[in-house]
Every structure is written in C-alpha cells, then in structure tokens.
Short mmCIF file of C-alpha atoms and ligand atoms in Angstrom, two decimals:
data_model
loop_
_atom_site.label_atom_id
_atom_site.label_comp_id
_atom_site.label_asym_id
_atom_site.label_seq_id
_atom_site.Cartn_x
_atom_site.Cartn_y
_atom_site.Cartn_z
CA MET A 688 16.23 7.30 1.91
CA ARG A 689 15.51 3.26 2.44
CA LEU A 690 12.19 1.96 3.59
CA GLU A 691 14.29 -2.01 4.19
CA ILE A 692 12.47 -5.15 5.47
CA LYS A 693 14.82 -7.96 6.96
CA ASP A 694 14.00 -11.51 7.68
CA PHE A 695 10.54 -11.19 8.46
CA CYS A 696 8.44 -13.46 9.99
CA LEU A 697 4.58 -14.33 10.91
CA SER A 698 3.47 -16.96 11.98
CA TYR A 699 -0.12 -18.96 13.54
CA GLN A 700 0.07 -21.71 15.87
CA ASN A 701 3.75 -22.38 15.48
CA LYS A 702 3.53 -22.68 11.48
CA GLU A 703 5.81 -20.39 9.80
CA ILE A 704 3.43 -17.61 7.22
CA ILE A 705 5.92 -15.79 5.92
CA LYS A 706 9.38 -16.70 6.13
CA ASN A 707 12.25 -14.25 6.58
CA ALA A 708 10.65 -12.20 3.66
CA SER A 709 13.18 -9.47 3.13
CA LEU A 710 12.75 -6.97 0.39
CA SER A 711 13.12 -2.91 -0.30
CA VAL A 712 11.11 -0.37 -1.65
CA ASP A 713 13.75 2.98 -2.64
CA SER A 714 12.84 6.59 -2.53
CA GLY A 715 11.34 7.67 -5.64
CA GLU A 716 10.90 4.17 -6.71
CA VAL A 717 8.24 1.56 -6.38
CA SER A 718 8.98 -2.56 -5.54
CA VAL A 719 5.96 -4.45 -7.04
CA LEU A 720 5.30 -7.34 -4.60
CA ILE A 721 3.34 -10.47 -6.66
CA GLY A 722 2.24 -14.03 -5.37
CA PRO A 723 -0.51 -16.08 -5.50
CA SER A 724 -3.95 -15.66 -3.45
CA GLY A 725 -3.08 -16.68 -0.03
CA SER A 726 0.58 -16.45 -0.02
CA GLY A 727 1.01 -13.65 2.91
CA LYS A 728 0.91 -10.17 1.65
CA SER A 729 -1.60 -8.42 2.77
CA LEU A 730 -0.22 -9.89 5.94
CA LEU A 731 3.31 -8.58 5.42
CA ALA A 732 1.84 -5.62 4.43
CA LEU A 733 -0.02 -4.89 7.78
CA GLY A 734 3.07 -6.56 9.35
CA ILE A 735 5.53 -4.01 8.40
CA CYS A 736 3.01 -1.16 9.60
CA GLY A 737 3.12 -2.40 13.33
CA TYR A 738 -0.78 -4.05 12.41
CA VAL A 739 -0.02 -7.47 13.53
CA PRO A 740 -3.13 -9.46 14.14
CA ASP A 741 -3.93 -10.57 17.03
CA ASN A 742 -4.15 -14.52 16.77
CA LEU A 743 -0.23 -14.13 14.43
CA ARG A 744 2.83 -13.43 16.14
CA LYS A 745 5.78 -11.99 14.39
CA MET A 746 8.66 -14.45 15.42
CA ARG A 747 11.63 -12.62 13.82
CA GLY A 748 11.92 -9.68 11.79
CA GLU A 749 13.50 -5.66 11.37
CA VAL A 750 11.42 -2.97 10.08
CA LEU A 751 13.94 -0.13 9.26
CA LEU A 752 13.08 3.66 8.02
CA LYS A 753 15.50 6.63 7.40
CA ASN A 754 18.13 3.75 9.99
CA GLU A 755 16.23 3.63 12.08
CA VAL A 756 15.19 -0.08 13.59
CA LEU A 757 10.88 0.12 14.67
CA GLU A 758 11.83 -2.75 17.16
CA ASN A 759 8.23 -3.25 17.11
CA THR A 760 3.91 -3.70 16.57
CA GLU A 761 3.81 -0.82 19.11
CA SER A 762 6.68 1.49 17.99
CA ALA A 763 5.76 0.10 14.14
CA ARG A 764 2.13 2.28 14.65
CA THR A 765 3.60 5.22 16.60
CA ASN A 766 5.88 6.05 13.09
CA PHE A 767 2.68 5.18 11.84
CA ALA A 768 1.33 8.33 13.28
CA LYS A 769 4.18 10.14 12.98
CA LYS A 770 3.85 10.14 9.00
CA SER A 771 6.89 8.42 7.82
CA LEU A 772 4.66 5.49 6.51
CA SER A 773 1.49 4.78 4.68
CA ILE A 774 -1.29 2.61 3.34
CA ILE A 775 -3.41 1.18 1.04
CA MET A 776 -5.80 -1.62 1.15
CA GLN A 777 -7.71 -3.72 -0.96
CA ASN A 778 -11.14 -2.91 -1.40
CA PRO A 779 -12.17 0.59 -0.64
CA LYS A 780 -16.28 0.17 -0.11
CA THR A 781 -15.01 -1.90 2.92
CA CYS A 782 -13.11 1.37 4.71
CA PHE A 783 -16.28 4.09 4.17
CA ASN A 784 -18.40 4.74 6.47
CA PRO A 785 -22.13 4.47 4.21
CA LEU A 786 -23.22 7.03 7.21
CA PHE A 787 -20.52 9.98 7.34
CA SER A 788 -19.51 12.11 4.38
CA ILE A 789 -15.98 12.61 2.86
CA LYS A 790 -15.11 15.35 4.73
CA SER A 791 -16.35 13.82 7.63
CA HIS A 792 -13.45 11.13 6.84
CA TYR A 793 -10.87 13.31 5.93
CA ALA A 794 -11.29 15.30 8.93
CA GLU A 795 -11.65 12.30 10.99
CA THR A 796 -7.70 10.93 9.52
CA LEU A 797 -6.71 14.67 9.38
CA GLN A 798 -7.02 14.48 13.05
CA ALA A 799 -5.90 11.40 13.80
CA LEU A 800 -2.68 11.90 11.47
CA GLY A 801 -2.48 15.57 14.10
CA MET A 802 -3.54 17.94 11.35
CA ARG A 803 -5.88 20.56 11.60
CA ALA A 804 -8.87 19.47 9.21
CA ASP A 805 -8.33 23.09 6.94
CA LEU A 806 -10.86 23.23 3.89
CA ALA A 807 -9.04 24.54 1.53
CA PHE A 808 -6.06 21.86 2.24
CA MET A 809 -9.01 19.44 2.10
CA GLU A 810 -10.00 20.58 -1.25
CA SER A 811 -6.64 20.64 -3.14
CA SER A 812 -5.29 17.96 -2.40
CA LEU A 813 -8.59 16.12 -3.79
CA GLN A 814 -7.08 18.04 -7.12
CA GLU A 815 -4.08 16.14 -6.60
CA VAL A 816 -5.48 13.10 -8.51
CA GLY A 817 -8.66 14.73 -10.82
CA LEU A 818 -11.64 15.02 -8.03
CA GLU A 819 -13.99 18.12 -7.49
CA LYS A 820 -14.01 20.30 -4.62
CA GLU A 821 -17.59 18.83 -4.12
CA VAL A 822 -17.29 15.55 -3.15
CA LEU A 823 -16.47 16.79 0.13
CA ASP A 824 -19.55 16.48 1.22
CA LEU A 825 -20.74 13.34 -0.52
CA TYR A 826 -21.53 10.07 1.08
CA PRO A 827 -18.95 6.81 -0.16
CA PHE A 828 -22.38 5.38 -1.90
CA GLU A 829 -22.34 7.82 -4.41
CA LEU A 830 -18.85 7.44 -5.68
CA SER A 831 -17.65 5.23 -8.04
CA GLY A 832 -15.01 2.23 -7.35
CA GLY A 833 -12.55 4.68 -8.65
CA MET A 834 -13.10 7.65 -7.05
CA LEU A 835 -13.34 6.21 -3.69
CA GLN A 836 -9.56 4.20 -4.32
CA ARG A 837 -8.76 8.14 -5.60
CA VAL A 838 -10.29 9.45 -2.17
CA MET A 839 -8.08 6.58 -0.41
CA ILE A 840 -5.35 8.13 -2.31
CA VAL A 841 -5.49 11.45 -1.09
CA LEU A 842 -6.04 10.17 3.22
CA ALA A 843 -3.38 8.71 2.79
CA LEU A 844 -1.25 10.74 1.24
CA ALA A 845 -2.48 13.89 3.49
CA ALA A 846 0.74 13.22 6.20
CA ASN A 847 2.81 14.13 3.16
CA PRO A 848 4.88 10.39 4.03
CA LEU A 849 7.53 9.19 2.52
CA PHE A 850 6.95 5.54 1.79
CA LEU A 851 3.67 4.31 0.42
CA ILE A 852 2.18 0.61 0.44
CA ALA A 853 -0.22 0.21 -2.20
CA ASP A 854 -2.33 -3.08 -1.84
CA GLU A 855 -3.82 -4.39 -4.79
CA ILE A 856 -5.18 -0.29 -5.03
CA THR A 857 -6.85 -1.16 -8.75
CA THR A 858 -7.92 -4.64 -9.06
CA ASP A 859 -11.69 -4.36 -8.31
CA LEU A 860 -11.61 -2.03 -10.78
CA ASP A 861 -12.58 -1.68 -14.73
CA LEU A 862 -9.51 -1.80 -16.78
CA LEU A 863 -9.79 2.44 -18.12
CA THR A 864 -10.50 3.11 -13.95
CA GLN A 865 -7.02 0.82 -13.00
CA TYR A 866 -5.15 2.46 -15.38
CA LYS A 867 -5.92 6.45 -14.00
CA ILE A 868 -5.01 5.17 -10.96
CA LEU A 869 -1.86 3.62 -12.07
CA GLU A 870 -0.93 7.52 -13.82
CA ILE A 871 -2.16 8.55 -10.83
CA LEU A 872 -0.13 7.51 -8.25
CA LYS A 873 3.32 7.57 -10.84
CA LYS A 874 2.27 11.42 -10.68
CA VAL A 875 2.21 11.94 -7.17
CA ARG A 876 5.56 8.99 -7.48
CA LYS A 877 7.29 11.60 -8.87
CA LYS A 878 6.26 15.14 -6.71
CA ARG A 879 7.01 13.82 -4.16
CA ASN A 880 9.81 11.70 -4.14
CA LEU A 881 7.82 8.59 -2.81
CA GLY A 882 8.85 5.22 -2.02
CA ILE A 883 5.61 3.04 -2.99
CA LEU A 884 5.92 -0.68 -1.74
CA PHE A 885 2.64 -1.34 -4.85
CA ILE A 886 1.24 -5.56 -4.42
CA THR A 887 -0.57 -6.90 -7.45
CA HIS A 888 -2.04 -10.28 -9.53
CA ASP A 889 -1.64 -8.12 -12.55
CA LEU A 890 2.20 -9.26 -13.96
CA GLU A 891 1.82 -6.62 -16.48
CA VAL A 892 1.05 -4.06 -13.87
CA ALA A 893 3.79 -5.37 -11.95
CA ALA A 894 6.25 -5.22 -15.74
CA HIS A 895 5.35 -1.74 -16.69
CA LEU A 896 5.81 0.00 -13.02
CA ALA A 897 8.44 -2.23 -11.15
CA ASP A 898 11.69 -0.35 -10.88
CA LYS A 899 12.13 -3.98 -8.85
CA ILE A 900 10.13 -7.18 -8.58
CA TYR A 901 9.75 -9.93 -5.28
CA ILE A 902 7.36 -12.46 -5.40
CA LEU A 903 5.77 -14.10 -2.49
CA LYS A 904 5.09 -17.52 -2.96
CA ASN A 905 5.31 -20.41 0.21
CA GLY A 906 5.64 -17.88 2.05
CA LYS A 907 9.23 -16.82 0.97
CA VAL A 908 10.12 -13.80 -1.02
CA THR A 909 12.83 -13.98 -3.72
CA GLN A 910 13.87 -10.81 -5.81
CA TYR A 911 12.65 -11.44 -9.37
CA SER A 912 16.30 -9.67 -11.62
CA ASP A 913 15.78 -10.63 -14.97
CA PHE A 914 15.89 -7.88 -16.52
CA PRO A 915 14.47 -6.20 -18.99
CA LEU A 916 11.23 -6.89 -17.41
CA SER A 917 7.70 -8.58 -19.26
CA ALA A 918 5.11 -9.96 -17.55
CA ASN A 919 5.64 -13.53 -20.02
CA LYS A 920 8.69 -14.22 -18.32
CA LEU A 921 7.09 -12.81 -14.99
CA ALA A 922 4.76 -15.55 -15.70
CA LEU A 923 7.12 -18.45 -16.03
CA ILE A 924 8.66 -17.40 -12.72
CA PHE A 925 5.14 -17.06 -11.17
CA LYS A 926 4.40 -20.32 -12.31
CA GLN A 927 7.66 -22.32 -11.35
CA GLY A 928 7.97 -20.52 -8.04
CA ALA A 929 10.82 -18.62 -8.30
N1 ATP B 1469 -5.58 -12.71 11.32
C1 ATP B 1469 -5.46 -14.35 10.57
N2 ATP B 1469 -5.86 -15.77 11.26
C2 ATP B 1469 -5.39 -16.71 10.85
N3 ATP B 1469 -4.99 -17.25 9.00
C3 ATP B 1469 -5.41 -16.24 8.53
C4 ATP B 1469 -4.93 -14.60 8.75
N4 ATP B 1469 -4.94 -13.36 7.93
C5 ATP B 1469 -4.66 -14.57 7.30
N5 ATP B 1469 -4.57 -15.80 7.10
C6 ATP B 1469 -4.33 -16.36 6.47
O1 ATP B 1469 -2.84 -15.97 5.94
C7 ATP B 1469 -2.79 -16.76 4.76
C8 ATP B 1469 -2.16 -15.74 4.00
O2 ATP B 1469 -3.34 -14.32 4.04
P1 ATP B 1469 -2.87 -12.88 3.06
O3 ATP B 1469 -4.14 -12.56 3.20
O4 ATP B 1469 -2.12 -12.19 3.13
O5 ATP B 1469 -3.00 -13.45 1.59
P2 ATP B 1469 -3.06 -12.56 -0.23
O6 ATP B 1469 -1.12 -13.17 -0.54
O7 ATP B 1469 -3.61 -11.13 0.76
O8 ATP B 1469 -3.92 -13.52 -1.08
P3 ATP B 1469 -4.41 -12.18 -1.24
O9 ATP B 1469 -4.35 -12.06 -3.10
O10 ATP B 1469 -6.27 -12.81 -2.33
O11 ATP B 1469 -5.13 -11.03 -1.20
C9 ATP B 1469 -3.74 -16.86 4.03
O12 ATP B 1469 -3.43 -18.51 4.00
C10 ATP B 1469 -5.02 -17.05 4.79
O13 ATP B 1469 -5.79 -17.14 5.12
MG1 MG B 1470 -4.15 -9.61 -0.31
#
C-alpha cells in the first residue's frame, strides 16, 4: 500500500513556498524527508494531513491514500479521522495541557477517534513503547521529554494507522533518548507494517533509517538515490542543493 503526494504546491501571498512536491511512502517502509530549517518540511507534513494554515493556500496537488484521492483539506481531515494517517509533531511539551493527566489526554484522543476509552487498552499500548501503566496517572510536567514523546507515539498509533508522519520527533532529545525512540519506531513499523514519513535534520539518522530519501530545498523536492546511503554523501548533496 502506498501514500502518495503528487505535485503538491503551497503558497503564501502569491509566493510559492512549496513547488510541485512529489513523494511516496510504502507500507512497512521509511521515507525520510530532509531539508534546511524553514524549507517547508512541517508545512508539507501538515498539508498532507489536510491541515494547511488558514493564511496559506494549496494551489495544486493531490494526496493519494489507498489509491483514493483526498481532493481537499476537508476530506483529508475526514480521512485523518478515519484513522489511516497520523502525525507526530516536533515538540511534545507544547502538545500537552499541564492541567490534565496523561490518562485524560489519551481518553480525549480516543474519543476524538470515535473509540472507547478502555483502560486495559490504554495500559497495554503503553507497554509497546516501554512505559509503565502508572504513567497514565501522571501529569505532563512529571514526564521527561523522551517519555512525553513515547506518549505521543502511543496516541498517534491509537487508531492503528496505516501511515505515520513523524516531524522531527527526536530533535529536542539527548542522543541516548533519540536512539531509544528510533528503536521503538523501528519495532512498531515492523510489527504493524506501518509506512513512515520521517522528517529530520539529522543526516546520520536519515542514512540509517531510510528506504527512500527526499530532499526539500528552495521549495522543491528531489529524490536522492545514490545507494548505499551515507551521511557524508548526503551532506554533500544537502550543501549543493540536490
Ligand atoms: N502560517 C504561515 N504563514 C506564513 N508563512 C509561514 C507559515 N508557516 C510557516 N511559514 C513559513 O514557511 C516556511 C517553511 O516553514 P516550516 O515550518 O514548514 O519549515 P521547516 O522546514 O519545518 O523548518 P524547521 O526545520 O525549522 O522545522 C518558513 O519560511 C516559515 O516562516
Ligand atoms: Mg519543521
């Protein structure tokens, strides 16, 4: 199965921020998207899920999932709710409300997905990412950045999506925690045959994880295909601008 983005184009006040971006992700595989800060990676990730900010315009482009075209942002959101596509954003600390426990956040997510807030389900899904069930009773400020990011993974996987977009999910974490999060992602990808679009600045991580690599620079997406992949080769291309 394939998630495919064709000729996606976003503009701001008549200036194209993303020009004809095309890329794909296959089930059970990791496509990595790299690009300099401000190149539009997060906007593209949000656009794929149908969340184009109100002041930007999607000019062209299609997102196909299971060969079905998501014609506009509204149907993309419907599809989002239909649980096929999920996204994790960069900074988990900004995604949680300090007044609510992890259990409340989880229950709210399940409700939004039309699922029952079943305690046994919540507890067992935490195990998949190496968290104890007691975490449910804690508040976000009682968890480390790595633990919060694991909770984000659990919430993103709650509806058993086919595809996951991970936008710089390891950027704010120390090296050991980054490694642990990547290992968790690899494990769930294998277990669930999940297709992952992994967005990162880190060329080592990109070379290590990727089945396919895309570079976003000056609004254009180019597929990188110089196998075997290495961080050094990528750095060169990255500098030159593919
Ligand atoms: N709502 C918006 N309105 C206008 N411009 C925006 C909006 N959101 C983002 N931008 C601009 O679009 C460009 C791309 O932003 P985006 O956040 O997608 O970059 P990024 O590649 O994810 O960067 P980083 O690696 O730092 O996360 C930036 O120049 C940013 O200032
Ligand atoms: Mg970003």
